[in-house]
Amino acid sequence: MARLRNKCSIFFRLQAQKVKIPVNPQAIEIQYPTDHKTYDVLGMGEIVVPRKPSLKMVSWESFFPTDRNKSYVNSGAKNPAFYVRCFERALREKQILRLIISRSGSFDTNMRCIVSDFKIKDKGGEPGDIYYSLKLQEYKSYSPSTLTIITPPVQPEQNWGSGVVVPSAEVTDVVAETQRPVETPVLRVGAGVIVHGVYCNDSYGSKPHGMANNISTEIKRIVTGNPYPVLVGNYGWVQESQLQLAQSAPDFRPY
């Protein structure tokens, strides 16, 4: 009887050995699990945050035949014990396999994997044939990357004539230090100021009731157009010429 041409082939590459599954399964299941996260958001309800796919899973059930002359058996098939030993060794030695499923006229599957589950079963009335179920999980390399840090060579020490020996590398670091910009103070509500002179009850300058002499306080209010436009602390209203802006004022909060 002429052997029927099989349009799908399943191979394993175990180290330097290439193994072809003798009998194609009736169905192959490939799972593409995800790790999406769902959350309950107030006012919106449930939302989903997509994440990267999880590891693929491939599984099927078939058998290793004793009679290798049947039309459904792929060419080059070996005895059942050979395949059982291959998968047992892959489990025992923690081997990383490569699964190749070649489909004529369709997409192919090619992935690194490990055997996550392998079961065999003998059936009565079919002596010698070994039925099995197989589960494979995708394998991704997780070896850490190596980071190489190159440090400049240590320069000879320099004598600066003061009796102190300073390594030149330290001097370079000091010279390379950049000066940080200094924030210029601005006349605004909340700014820290130092007050000099008379302060009044209102911005028109009525009823002066005190004399400030280098009082540190903050600006509470500014009214443009009036003779005494600036209200300082709990003291009163003063002219702008009576104020000196503090260089490093605290973070005051206006009322």
Coordinates of N, CA and C in Angstrom, one line a residue:
M1 N 0.8 -1.2 0.0 CA 0.0 0.0 0.0 C 0.9 1.2 0.0
A2 N 0.5 2.2 -0.9 CA 1.3 3.4 -0.9 C 1.1 4.3 0.3
R3 N 2.2 4.8 0.8 CA 2.1 5.6 2.1 C 1.5 7.0 1.7
L4 N 0.5 7.5 2.5 CA -0.1 8.7 2.3 C 0.8 9.9 2.7
R5 N 0.8 10.9 1.9 CA 1.7 12.1 2.2 C 1.1 12.9 3.3
N6 N 1.9 13.1 4.4 CA 1.4 13.8 5.6 C 1.8 15.3 5.4
K7 N 0.9 16.2 5.6 CA 1.1 17.6 5.3 C 1.6 18.3 6.6
C8 N 1.7 17.6 7.7 CA 2.1 18.2 8.9 C 3.2 17.4 9.6
S9 N 4.3 18.0 10.0 CA 5.4 17.2 10.6 C 5.7 17.9 11.9
I10 N 6.0 17.1 13.0 CA 6.3 17.6 14.3 C 7.7 17.0 14.6
F11 N 8.6 18.0 14.9 CA 10.0 17.6 15.2 C 10.4 18.1 16.6
F12 N 11.3 17.5 17.2 CA 12.0 18.0 18.4 C 13.5 18.0 18.1
R13 N 14.2 19.0 18.5 CA 15.6 19.0 18.5 C 16.1 19.0 19.9
L14 N 16.7 17.8 20.3 CA 17.2 17.6 21.6 C 18.7 17.6 21.5
Q15 N 19.3 18.8 21.9 CA 20.7 19.0 21.8 C 21.1 18.8 20.3
A16 N 21.9 17.8 20.0 CA 22.3 17.6 18.5 C 21.4 16.6 17.8
Q17 N 20.4 16.1 18.5 CA 19.6 15.0 17.9 C 18.2 15.6 17.5
K18 N 17.8 15.2 16.3 CA 16.5 15.6 15.7 C 15.6 14.4 15.7
V19 N 14.4 14.6 16.4 CA 13.5 13.5 16.6 C 12.1 13.9 16.0
K20 N 11.6 13.0 15.2 CA 10.3 13.3 14.5 C 9.2 12.4 15.2
I21 N 8.1 13.0 15.5 CA 7.0 12.3 16.2 C 6.5 11.2 15.2
P22 N 6.3 10.0 15.5 CA 6.0 8.9 14.6 C 4.5 9.0 14.1
V23 N 3.6 9.4 15.0 CA 2.2 9.5 14.6 C 1.7 10.8 15.0
N24 N 1.2 11.6 14.0 CA 0.6 12.9 14.3 C -0.6 12.8 15.1
P25 N -0.8 13.7 16.1 CA -2.0 13.6 16.9 C -3.2 14.1 16.1
Q26 N -4.4 13.8 16.6 CA -5.6 14.3 16.0 C -5.8 15.8 16.2
A27 N -5.3 16.3 17.3 CA -5.4 17.7 17.6 C -4.2 18.2 18.4
I28 N -3.8 19.4 18.1 CA -2.7 20.1 18.8 C -3.3 21.4 19.4
E29 N -3.1 21.5 20.7 CA -3.6 22.7 21.3 C -2.4 23.6 21.7
I30 N -2.5 24.9 21.2 CA -1.5 25.9 21.6 C -2.2 27.0 22.3
Q31 N -1.8 27.3 23.5 CA -2.4 28.3 24.4 C -1.5 29.5 24.4
Y32 N -2.2 30.7 24.3 CA -1.5 32.0 24.4 C -2.0 32.7 25.6
P33 N -1.6 32.3 26.8 CA -2.2 33.0 28.0 C -1.7 34.4 28.2
T34 N -2.4 35.2 28.9 CA -2.0 36.6 29.2 C -2.0 36.8 30.7
D35 N -1.4 38.0 31.0 CA -1.3 38.4 32.4 C -1.9 39.8 32.6
H36 N -3.0 40.0 31.9 CA -3.7 41.3 32.0 C -4.2 41.5 33.4
K37 N -4.2 42.7 33.9 CA -4.7 43.0 35.3 C -6.0 43.9 35.2
T38 N -6.9 43.5 36.0 CA -8.2 44.3 36.1 C -8.3 45.0 37.4
Y39 N -8.8 46.2 37.4 CA -8.9 47.0 38.6 C -10.3 47.7 38.6
D40 N -10.8 48.0 39.8 CA -12.0 48.7 40.0 C -11.7 50.2 40.2
V41 N -12.1 51.1 39.3 CA -11.8 52.5 39.5 C -13.1 53.2 39.9
L42 N -13.0 54.1 40.9 CA -14.1 54.8 41.4 C -14.7 55.7 40.3
G43 N -15.9 55.6 40.0 CA -16.6 56.4 39.0 C -16.5 55.9 37.6
M44 N -15.7 54.8 37.4 CA -15.5 54.2 36.0 C -15.9 52.8 36.0
G45 N -15.8 52.1 37.1 CA -16.1 50.7 37.2 C -14.8 49.9 36.9
E46 N -14.9 48.7 36.3 CA -13.8 47.8 36.1 C -13.1 48.2 34.8
I47 N -11.7 48.3 34.9 CA -10.9 48.5 33.7 C -9.8 47.4 33.6
V48 N -9.2 47.3 32.5 CA -8.2 46.3 32.3 C -6.9 47.0 31.8
V49 N -5.8 46.6 32.4 CA -4.5 47.1 32.0 C -3.7 46.0 31.3
P50 N -3.5 46.1 30.0 CA -2.8 45.1 29.2 C -1.4 44.9 29.6
R51 N -0.9 43.7 29.7 CA 0.5 43.4 30.0 C 1.1 42.4 28.9
K52 N 2.3 42.1 29.0 CA 3.0 41.3 28.0 C 2.4 39.8 28.1
P53 N 2.4 39.1 27.0 CA 1.8 37.8 27.0 C 2.7 36.8 27.9
S54 N 2.0 35.9 28.5 CA 2.7 34.9 29.3 C 3.3 33.8 28.4
L55 N 3.9 32.8 29.0 CA 4.6 31.8 28.2 C 3.5 30.9 27.5
K56 N 3.8 30.6 26.3 CA 2.9 29.7 25.5 C 2.9 28.3 26.0
M57 N 1.8 27.6 25.8 CA 1.7 26.2 26.2 C 1.2 25.4 25.0
V58 N 1.9 24.2 24.7 CA 1.5 23.4 23.6 C 1.3 22.0 24.2
S59 N 0.2 21.3 23.8 CA -0.1 20.0 24.3 C -0.8 19.2 23.2
W60 N -0.7 17.9 23.3 CA -1.4 16.9 22.5 C -1.4 15.5 23.1
E61 N -2.1 14.6 22.5 CA -2.2 13.2 22.9 C -2.0 12.4 21.6
S62 N -1.2 11.3 21.7 CA -1.0 10.4 20.5 C -0.4 9.1 21.1
F63 N 0.2 8.3 20.2 CA 0.8 7.1 20.6 C 2.1 6.8 19.8
F64 N 2.9 5.9 20.4 CA 4.1 5.4 19.7 C 3.8 4.0 19.3
P65 N 3.8 3.7 18.0 CA 3.3 2.4 17.5 C 4.5 1.4 17.4
T66 N 4.1 0.1 17.6 CA 5.0 -0.9 17.5 C 5.2 -1.3 16.0
D67 N 4.1 -1.4 15.3 CA 4.1 -1.7 13.8 C 4.3 -0.4 13.1
R68 N 5.5 -0.2 12.5 CA 5.9 1.0 11.9 C 5.6 1.0 10.4
N69 N 4.9 0.0 9.9 CA 4.6 -0.1 8.5 C 3.2 0.4 8.1
K70 N 2.5 0.9 9.1 CA 1.1 1.4 8.8 C 1.2 2.7 8.0
S71 N 0.2 3.0 7.3 CA 0.2 4.2 6.4 C 0.2 5.5 7.2
Y72 N -0.3 5.5 8.4 CA -0.4 6.7 9.2 C 0.9 7.0 10.0
V73 N 1.8 6.1 9.9 CA 3.1 6.2 10.7 C 4.1 7.0 9.8
N74 N 4.7 8.0 10.3 CA 5.6 8.8 9.5 C 6.9 8.0 9.2
S75 N 7.5 8.4 8.2 CA 8.8 7.7 7.8 C 9.9 7.9 8.8
G76 N 10.7 6.9 8.9 CA 11.8 7.0 9.9 C 11.5 6.8 11.3
A77 N 10.2 6.2 11.6 CA 9.8 6.0 13.0 C 10.6 4.9 13.6
K78 N 10.8 5.1 14.9 CA 11.6 4.1 15.7 C 10.7 3.4 16.7
N79 N 11.2 2.5 17.5 CA 10.4 1.7 18.4 C 9.9 2.6 19.6
P80 N 8.8 2.3 20.2 CA 8.3 3.2 21.3 C 9.3 3.5 22.4
A81 N 10.1 2.5 22.8 CA 11.0 2.7 23.9 C 12.0 3.9 23.6
F82 N 12.3 4.1 22.4 CA 13.2 5.2 22.0 C 12.6 6.5 22.4
Y83 N 11.4 6.8 22.1 CA 10.7 8.1 22.4 C 10.5 8.2 23.9
V84 N 10.2 7.2 24.5 CA 10.0 7.3 26.0 C 11.3 7.7 26.7
R85 N 12.4 7.1 26.2 CA 13.7 7.4 26.8 C 14.1 8.8 26.5
C86 N 13.7 9.3 25.3 CA 14.0 10.7 25.0 C 13.4 11.7 25.9
F87 N 12.1 11.5 26.2 CA 11.3 12.5 27.0 C 11.7 12.3 28.5
E88 N 12.0 11.1 28.9 CA 12.4 10.8 30.3 C 13.8 11.5 30.5
R89 N 14.7 11.5 29.6 CA 16.0 12.1 29.7 C 15.8 13.6 29.7
A90 N 14.9 14.1 28.9 CA 14.7 15.6 28.9 C 14.2 16.1 30.2
L91 N 13.3 15.3 30.9 CA 12.8 15.7 32.2 C 14.0 15.6 33.2
R92 N 14.7 14.5 33.2 CA 15.7 14.2 34.2 C 16.8 15.2 34.1
E93 N 17.2 15.5 32.9 CA 18.4 16.4 32.7 C 18.0 17.9 32.5
K94 N 16.7 18.2 32.7 CA 16.2 19.6 32.5 C 16.6 20.2 31.2
Q95 N 16.5 19.4 30.2 CA 16.9 19.8 28.8 C 15.9 20.8 28.3
I96 N 16.5 21.7 27.5 CA 15.7 22.7 26.8 C 15.6 22.2 25.3
L97 N 14.4 22.0 24.9 CA 14.1 21.5 23.6 C 13.7 22.6 22.6
R98 N 13.7 22.2 21.3 CA 13.2 23.1 20.3 C 12.1 22.4 19.6
L99 N 10.9 22.9 19.6 CA 9.7 22.3 19.0 C 9.5 22.9 17.6
I100 N 9.4 22.1 16.6 CA 9.1 22.6 15.3 C 7.9 21.9 14.7
I101 N 6.9 22.6 14.4 CA 5.7 22.1 13.8 C 5.6 22.7 12.4
S102 N 5.8 21.9 11.4 CA 5.8 22.3 10.0 C 4.4 22.0 9.4
R103 N 3.7 23.1 8.9 CA 2.4 22.9 8.3 C 2.5 23.4 6.9
S104 N 2.2 22.5 5.9 CA 2.2 22.9 4.5 C 1.2 23.9 4.2
G105 N 1.6 25.0 3.6 CA 0.6 26.1 3.2 C 0.1 26.9 4.4
S106 N 0.7 26.8 5.6 CA 0.1 27.5 6.7 C 1.3 28.0 7.5
F107 N 1.1 28.5 8.7 CA 2.2 29.0 9.5 C 2.9 27.9 10.2
D108 N 4.1 28.1 10.6 CA 4.9 27.1 11.3 C 5.0 27.5 12.8
T109 N 5.3 26.6 13.6 CA 5.6 26.8 15.1 C 7.0 26.4 15.3
N110 N 7.8 27.4 15.9 CA 9.2 27.1 16.2 C 9.5 27.8 17.5
M111 N 9.7 27.0 18.5 CA 9.9 27.7 19.8 C 10.8 26.8 20.7
R112 N 11.5 27.4 21.6 CA 12.2 26.7 22.6 C 11.3 26.4 23.8
C113 N 11.4 25.2 24.3 CA 10.5 24.8 25.3 C 11.1 23.7 26.3
I114 N 10.3 23.5 27.3 CA 10.7 22.4 28.3 C 9.5 21.5 28.4
V115 N 9.7 20.2 28.8 CA 8.6 19.3 29.0 C 8.1 19.5 30.4
S116 N 6.8 20.0 30.5 CA 6.2 20.2 31.8 C 5.4 19.1 32.3
D117 N 5.0 18.2 31.4 CA 4.2 17.0 31.8 C 4.2 15.9 30.7
F118 N 4.5 14.7 31.1 CA 4.6 13.6 30.2 C 4.0 12.3 30.8
K119 N 3.0 11.8 30.2 CA 2.3 10.6 30.8 C 2.2 9.5 29.7
I120 N 2.4 8.3 30.1 CA 2.3 7.2 29.1 C 1.3 6.2 29.7
K121 N 0.7 5.4 28.7 CA -0.4 4.5 29.1 C -0.4 3.3 28.2
D122 N -0.5 2.1 28.7 CA -0.7 0.9 27.9 C -2.2 0.5 27.9
K123 N -2.6 0.1 26.7 CA -4.0 -0.2 26.5 C -4.1 -1.7 26.2
G124 N -5.1 -2.4 26.8 CA -5.4 -3.8 26.5 C -5.8 -4.0 25.0
G125 N -5.3 -5.1 24.5 CA -5.6 -5.5 23.1 C -4.7 -4.8 22.1
E126 N -3.8 -3.9 22.5 CA -2.8 -3.3 21.6 C -1.4 -3.4 22.2
P127 N -0.9 -4.6 22.2 CA 0.4 -4.9 22.9 C 1.5 -4.2 22.1
G128 N 2.3 -3.5 22.9 CA 3.5 -2.9 22.4 C 3.3 -1.4 22.1
D129 N 2.1 -1.0 21.8 CA 1.8 0.4 21.5 C 1.8 1.2 22.8
I130 N 2.4 2.4 22.8 CA 2.5 3.2 24.0 C 1.7 4.5 23.8
Y131 N 0.6 4.7 24.5 CA -0.1 5.9 24.4 C 0.4 6.9 25.3
Y132 N 0.4 8.2 24.9 CA 1.0 9.2 25.8 C 0.3 10.6 25.7
S133 N 0.5 11.4 26.7 CA 0.0 12.8 26.6 C 1.2 13.7 27.0
L134 N 1.4 14.8 26.3 CA 2.5 15.6 26.4 C 2.1 17.1 26.5
K135 N 2.8 17.8 27.5 CA 2.6 19.2 27.7 C 3.9 19.9 27.6
L136 N 4.0 20.9 26.8 CA 5.3 21.7 26.7 C 5.1 23.2 27.0
Q137 N 6.0 23.8 27.7 CA 5.9 25.2 28.0 C 7.1 25.9 27.4
E138 N 6.8 27.1 26.9 CA 7.8 27.9 26.2 C 8.9 28.3 27.2
Y139 N 10.1 28.3 26.7 CA 11.2 28.7 27.5 C 11.9 30.0 27.0
K140 N 12.1 30.9 27.9 CA 12.8 32.2 27.6 C 14.1 32.3 28.5
S141 N 15.1 32.7 27.8 CA 16.4 32.8 28.6 C 16.3 34.0 29.6
Y142 N 16.7 33.7 30.8 CA 16.7 34.7 31.8 C 18.1 35.0 32.4
S143 N 19.1 34.7 31.7 CA 20.5 35.0 32.1 C 20.7 36.5 32.3
P144 N 21.2 36.9 33.4 CA 21.4 38.4 33.6 C 22.5 38.9 32.6
S145 N 22.3 40.2 32.2 CA 23.2 40.9 31.4 C 24.4 41.3 32.2
T146 N 25.6 41.3 31.6 CA 26.8 41.7 32.2 C 27.1 43.1 31.9
L147 N 27.3 43.9 32.9 CA 27.6 45.3 32.8 C 29.1 45.6 33.2
T148 N 29.8 46.1 32.2 CA 31.2 46.4 32.4 C 31.4 47.9 32.7
I149 N 32.0 48.2 33.9 CA 32.2 49.6 34.3 C 33.7 49.9 34.1
I150 N 34.0 50.9 33.2 CA 35.4 51.2 32.9 C 35.7 52.5 33.8
T151 N 36.7 52.3 34.6 CA 37.1 53.4 35.5 C 38.4 54.0 34.9
P152 N 38.6 55.4 35.0 CA 39.8 56.0 34.4 C 41.0 55.6 35.3
P153 N 42.2 55.5 34.7 CA 43.4 55.1 35.5 C 43.7 56.2 36.5
V154 N 44.2 55.8 37.6 CA 44.6 56.7 38.7 C 45.9 57.4 38.3
Q155 N 45.8 58.7 38.3 CA 47.0 59.6 37.9 C 47.9 59.7 39.1
P156 N 49.2 59.9 38.8 CA 50.2 60.1 39.8 C 49.8 61.2 40.8
E157 N 50.1 61.1 42.0 CA 49.8 62.1 43.0 C 50.6 63.4 42.7
Q158 N 50.0 64.5 43.0 CA 50.7 65.8 42.8 C 50.9 66.5 44.1
N159 N 52.1 67.2 44.2 CA 52.4 67.9 45.4 C 52.2 69.4 45.1
W160 N 51.3 70.0 45.8 CA 50.9 71.4 45.6 C 51.7 72.4 46.4
G161 N 52.8 71.9 47.0 CA 53.7 72.9 47.7 C 53.3 73.3 49.0
S162 N 52.1 72.8 49.5 CA 51.7 73.2 50.9 C 51.9 72.1 51.9
G163 N 52.6 71.0 51.5 CA 52.8 69.9 52.4 C 51.7 68.9 52.3
V164 N 50.6 69.1 51.5 CA 49.5 68.2 51.3 C 49.6 67.6 50.0
V165 N 49.6 66.3 49.9 CA 49.6 65.6 48.6 C 48.2 65.3 48.2
V166 N 47.7 65.8 47.1 CA 46.4 65.6 46.6 C 46.4 64.8 45.3
P167 N 45.6 63.7 45.2 CA 45.6 62.9 43.9 C 44.9 63.8 42.9
S168 N 45.5 63.7 41.7 CA 45.0 64.6 40.6 C 43.6 64.3 40.2
A169 N 43.1 63.0 40.4 CA 41.7 62.7 40.1 C 40.7 63.5 40.9
E170 N 41.1 63.7 42.2 CA 40.2 64.5 43.1 C 40.2 66.0 42.6
V171 N 41.3 66.5 42.2 CA 41.4 67.9 41.7 C 40.5 68.0 40.5
T172 N 40.5 67.0 39.6 CA 39.7 67.1 38.4 C 38.2 67.1 38.7
D173 N 37.8 66.4 39.7 CA 36.4 66.4 40.1 C 36.0 67.7 40.6
V174 N 36.9 68.4 41.4 CA 36.6 69.7 41.9 C 36.4 70.7 40.8
V175 N 37.4 70.7 39.9 CA 37.3 71.6 38.8 C 36.1 71.4 37.9
A176 N 35.7 70.2 37.7 CA 34.5 69.9 36.9 C 33.2 70.2 37.5
E177 N 33.2 70.6 38.8 CA 31.9 70.9 39.5 C 31.4 72.2 38.9
T178 N 30.1 72.2 38.4 CA 29.5 73.4 37.8 C 28.7 74.1 38.9
Q179 N 28.7 75.4 38.8 CA 28.0 76.3 39.7 C 26.5 76.2 39.5
R180 N 25.8 76.0 40.5 CA 24.3 75.9 40.4 C 23.7 77.3 40.3
P181 N 22.7 77.5 39.5 CA 22.0 78.8 39.4 C 21.3 79.2 40.7
V182 N 21.4 80.5 41.0 CA 20.8 81.0 42.3 C 19.4 81.7 41.9
E183 N 18.4 81.3 42.5 CA 17.1 81.9 42.2 C 17.0 83.3 42.7
T184 N 16.6 84.2 41.8 CA 16.5 85.6 42.2 C 15.1 85.9 42.9
P185 N 15.1 86.5 44.1 CA 13.9 86.7 44.8 C 13.0 87.7 44.0
V186 N 11.7 87.6 44.1 CA 10.7 88.4 43.5 C 9.7 88.9 44.5
L187 N 9.3 90.2 44.3 CA 8.3 90.8 45.2 C 7.0 90.2 44.9
R188 N 6.5 89.4 45.7 CA 5.2 88.7 45.5 C 4.6 88.3 46.9
V189 N 3.3 87.9 46.8 CA 2.7 87.5 48.0 C 3.3 86.2 48.5
G190 N 3.7 86.1 49.8 CA 4.4 85.0 50.3 C 5.9 85.1 50.4
A191 N 6.4 86.1 49.7 CA 7.9 86.3 49.7 C 8.4 86.7 51.1
G192 N 9.6 86.3 51.5 CA 10.2 86.8 52.7 C 10.8 88.1 52.5
V193 N 10.7 89.0 53.5 CA 11.2 90.4 53.3 C 11.7 90.8 54.7
I194 N 12.6 91.8 54.6 CA 13.1 92.5 55.8 C 12.6 93.9 55.8
V195 N 11.9 94.4 56.8 CA 11.1 95.7 56.8 C 11.8 96.7 57.6
H196 N 11.9 98.0 57.0 CA 12.4 99.1 57.7 C 11.4 100.2 57.7
G197 N 11.3 101.0 58.8 CA 10.5 102.2 58.7 C 9.1 102.0 59.3
V198 N 8.2 103.1 59.0 CA 6.9 103.1 59.6 C 5.9 102.2 58.9
Y199 N 5.0 101.6 59.6 CA 3.9 100.8 59.0 C 2.6 101.4 59.5
C200 N 1.6 101.3 58.6 CA 0.3 102.0 58.8 C -0.9 101.0 58.9
N201 N -2.1 101.6 59.2 CA -3.3 100.8 59.3 C -3.8 100.3 58.0
D202 N -3.7 101.2 56.9 CA -4.2 100.8 55.6 C -3.2 101.2 54.5
S203 N -3.6 100.9 53.3 CA -2.7 101.1 52.2 C -2.6 102.6 51.8
Y204 N -3.5 103.4 52.4 CA -3.4 104.8 52.1 C -2.5 105.6 53.0
G205 N -1.9 104.9 54.0 CA -1.0 105.5 54.9 C -1.6 106.2 56.1
S206 N -2.8 105.9 56.4 CA -3.5 106.5 57.6 C -3.1 105.8 58.9
K207 N -3.0 106.6 60.0 CA -2.7 106.1 61.3 C -1.5 105.2 61.4
P208 N -0.3 105.8 61.2 CA 0.9 105.0 61.5 C 1.0 104.6 62.9
H209 N 1.3 103.3 63.2 CA 1.2 102.8 64.5 C 2.4 102.0 64.9
G210 N 3.5 102.1 64.2 CA 4.7 101.3 64.6 C 5.9 101.6 63.7
M211 N 7.1 101.3 64.2 CA 8.3 101.5 63.5 C 9.1 100.1 63.4
A212 N 9.3 99.7 62.1 CA 10.0 98.4 61.9 C 11.5 98.7 61.8
N213 N 12.3 97.9 62.4 CA 13.8 98.0 62.4 C 14.4 96.6 62.1
N214 N 14.6 96.3 60.8 CA 15.1 95.0 60.4 C 14.2 93.8 60.9
I215 N 12.9 94.0 60.7 CA 12.0 92.9 61.0 C 11.9 91.9 59.9
S216 N 12.1 90.6 60.1 CA 11.9 89.6 59.1 C 10.5 89.1 59.1
T217 N 9.8 89.2 58.0 CA 8.4 88.7 58.0 C 8.1 88.3 56.5
E218 N 6.8 88.3 56.2 CA 6.5 87.9 54.8 C 5.4 88.8 54.3
I219 N 5.3 88.9 52.9 CA 4.3 89.7 52.3 C 2.9 89.0 52.3
K220 N 1.9 89.6 52.8 CA 0.6 89.0 52.9 C -0.4 89.5 51.8
R221 N -0.1 90.7 51.3 CA -1.0 91.3 50.3 C -0.3 92.4 49.6
I222 N -0.6 92.6 48.3 CA -0.1 93.7 47.5 C -1.3 94.4 46.8
V223 N -1.4 95.8 47.0 CA -2.4 96.6 46.3 C -1.7 97.6 45.5
T224 N -1.8 97.5 44.2 CA -1.1 98.5 43.3 C -1.8 99.8 43.3
G225 N -1.0 100.9 43.1 CA -1.6 102.2 43.0 C -1.8 103.0 44.2
N226 N -1.7 102.4 45.4 CA -1.8 103.1 46.7 C -0.5 103.5 47.2
P227 N -0.4 104.5 48.1 CA 0.9 105.0 48.6 C 1.6 103.9 49.4
Y228 N 0.9 103.1 50.2 CA 1.5 102.1 51.0 C 0.9 100.7 50.5
P229 N 1.4 100.2 49.4 CA 0.7 99.1 48.8 C 1.0 97.7 49.3
V230 N 1.9 97.5 50.3 CA 2.3 96.2 50.7 C 2.0 96.0 52.1
L231 N 1.2 94.8 52.4 CA 0.9 94.4 53.7 C 1.9 93.4 54.2
V232 N 2.6 93.6 55.3 CA 3.6 92.7 55.7 C 3.2 92.1 57.1
G233 N 3.2 90.8 57.1 CA 2.9 90.0 58.4 C 1.7 90.5 59.0
N234 N 1.8 90.6 60.4 CA 0.7 91.2 61.1 C 1.0 92.6 61.6
Y235 N 1.9 93.3 60.9 CA 2.4 94.6 61.3 C 1.5 95.7 60.7
G236 N 1.5 95.8 59.3 CA 0.7 96.8 58.7 C 1.2 97.0 57.3
W237 N 0.8 98.2 56.7 CA 1.1 98.5 55.3 C 2.3 99.4 55.2
V238 N 3.2 99.1 54.2 CA 4.4 99.8 54.1 C 4.6 100.1 52.6
Q239 N 5.6 101.0 52.3 CA 6.0 101.3 50.9 C 7.0 100.2 50.4
E240 N 7.0 100.1 49.1 CA 7.9 99.1 48.5 C 9.4 99.4 48.8
S241 N 9.7 100.8 49.0 CA 11.1 101.2 49.2 C 11.5 100.8 50.6
Q242 N 10.6 100.4 51.5 CA 10.9 100.0 52.9 C 11.3 98.5 53.0
L243 N 11.2 97.8 51.9 CA 11.4 96.3 51.9 C 12.7 95.9 51.3
Q244 N 13.3 94.9 51.9 CA 14.5 94.2 51.3 C 14.1 92.8 51.2
L245 N 14.2 92.3 49.9 CA 13.8 90.9 49.7 C 14.8 89.9 50.3
A246 N 14.4 88.9 51.0 CA 15.3 87.9 51.6 C 15.9 87.0 50.5
Q247 N 17.2 86.7 50.5 CA 17.8 85.9 49.5 C 17.5 84.5 49.6
S248 N 17.3 83.9 50.8 CA 16.9 82.5 51.0 C 15.7 82.5 51.9
A249 N 14.6 82.9 51.4 CA 13.4 83.0 52.2 C 12.7 81.7 52.4
P250 N 12.1 81.4 53.5 CA 11.3 80.2 53.7 C 10.1 80.1 52.8
D251 N 9.5 79.0 52.7 CA 8.4 78.8 51.8 C 7.1 79.3 52.5
F252 N 6.8 80.6 52.6 CA 5.7 81.1 53.2 C 4.4 80.9 52.4
R253 N 3.3 80.7 53.1 CA 2.0 80.5 52.4 C 1.2 81.8 52.7
P254 N 0.7 82.4 51.6 CA -0.1 83.6 51.8 C -1.5 83.3 52.4
Y255 N -2.1 84.2 53.1 CA -3.4 84.0 53.6 C -4.4 84.1 52.5

